[in-house]
Amino acid sequence: AETLALKHEIAGLVVAVLDRHGVPDPQVAARDLSAMTNAITDAAWLAGERDVDAVLPRLERAALGYLGL
């Protein structure tokens, strides 16, 4: 239950940041960014990657590309 509450709190913060920066439909964007992040990190983990520093640049490129930045 605590994990779910924390996820909702983080999602709310992400929505607020996206909204503050003028991202259209920030709730959908936050959900999409979360799904992309989960997919990339899950795929990396399943492939045996354990170096977070190697995965972070890929997450950043995906997020910035999605946001058009």
CSV table of C-alpha atoms in Angstrom, one decimal:
chain,number,residue,atom,x,y,z
A,1,ALA,CA,0.0,0.0,0.0
A,2,GLU,CA,2.9,2.4,0.8
A,3,THR,CA,4.5,1.7,-2.6
A,4,LEU,CA,1.3,2.5,-4.4
A,5,ALA,CA,0.8,5.7,-2.4
A,6,LEU,CA,4.4,6.7,-3.2
A,7,LYS,CA,3.9,6.0,-6.9
A,8,HIS,CA,0.8,8.2,-6.9
A,9,GLU,CA,2.6,11.0,-5.1
A,10,ILE,CA,5.5,10.8,-7.6
A,11,ALA,CA,3.1,10.8,-10.6
A,12,GLY,CA,1.4,13.9,-9.2
A,13,LEU,CA,4.7,15.7,-8.9
A,14,VAL,CA,5.7,14.7,-12.5
A,15,VAL,CA,2.3,16.0,-13.8
A,16,ALA,CA,2.8,19.2,-11.9
A,17,VAL,CA,6.3,19.8,-13.4
A,18,LEU,CA,5.1,18.9,-16.9
A,19,ASP,CA,2.1,21.2,-16.5
A,20,ARG,CA,4.3,24.0,-15.2
A,21,HIS,CA,6.5,23.7,-18.3
A,22,GLY,CA,3.5,23.8,-20.7
A,23,VAL,CA,3.6,20.2,-21.8
A,24,PRO,CA,0.2,19.4,-23.4
A,25,ASP,CA,-1.9,17.0,-21.6
A,26,PRO,CA,0.5,16.5,-18.7
A,27,GLN,CA,-1.3,13.5,-17.1
A,28,VAL,CA,-1.0,11.5,-20.4
A,29,ALA,CA,2.6,12.6,-20.8
A,30,ALA,CA,3.5,11.6,-17.3
A,31,ARG,CA,1.8,8.2,-17.8
A,32,ASP,CA,3.7,7.7,-21.1
A,33,LEU,CA,7.0,8.7,-19.6
A,34,SER,CA,6.5,6.3,-16.7
A,35,ALA,CA,5.7,3.5,-19.1
A,36,MET,CA,8.7,4.2,-21.3
A,37,THR,CA,11.0,4.4,-18.2
A,38,ASN,CA,9.6,1.1,-16.9
A,39,ALA,CA,10.0,-0.6,-20.3
A,40,ILE,CA,13.6,0.5,-20.8
A,41,THR,CA,14.7,-0.4,-17.3
A,42,ASP,CA,12.9,-3.7,-17.3
A,43,ALA,CA,14.5,-4.6,-20.7
A,44,ALA,CA,17.9,-3.6,-19.4
A,45,TRP,CA,17.5,-5.7,-16.3
A,46,LEU,CA,16.3,-8.7,-18.3
A,47,ALA,CA,19.3,-8.3,-20.5
A,48,GLY,CA,21.6,-8.5,-17.5
A,49,GLU,CA,22.5,-4.8,-17.3
A,50,ARG,CA,23.2,-3.7,-13.8
A,51,ASP,CA,25.0,-0.4,-14.5
A,52,VAL,CA,22.5,2.3,-13.8
A,53,ASP,CA,24.9,4.9,-15.3
A,54,ALA,CA,24.7,3.1,-18.6
A,55,VAL,CA,20.9,3.1,-18.7
A,56,LEU,CA,20.3,6.7,-17.6
A,57,PRO,CA,21.5,8.3,-20.9
A,58,ARG,CA,19.0,6.1,-22.8
A,59,LEU,CA,16.2,7.1,-20.4
A,60,GLU,CA,17.1,10.7,-20.9
A,61,ARG,CA,17.2,10.5,-24.7
A,62,ALA,CA,13.8,8.7,-24.7
A,63,ALA,CA,12.2,11.2,-22.4
A,64,LEU,CA,13.6,14.3,-24.2
A,65,GLY,CA,12.7,12.8,-27.5
A,66,TYR,CA,9.1,12.2,-26.4
A,67,LEU,CA,8.9,15.7,-25.1
A,68,GLY,CA,10.3,17.1,-28.3
A,69,LEU,CA,13.3,18.7,-26.5
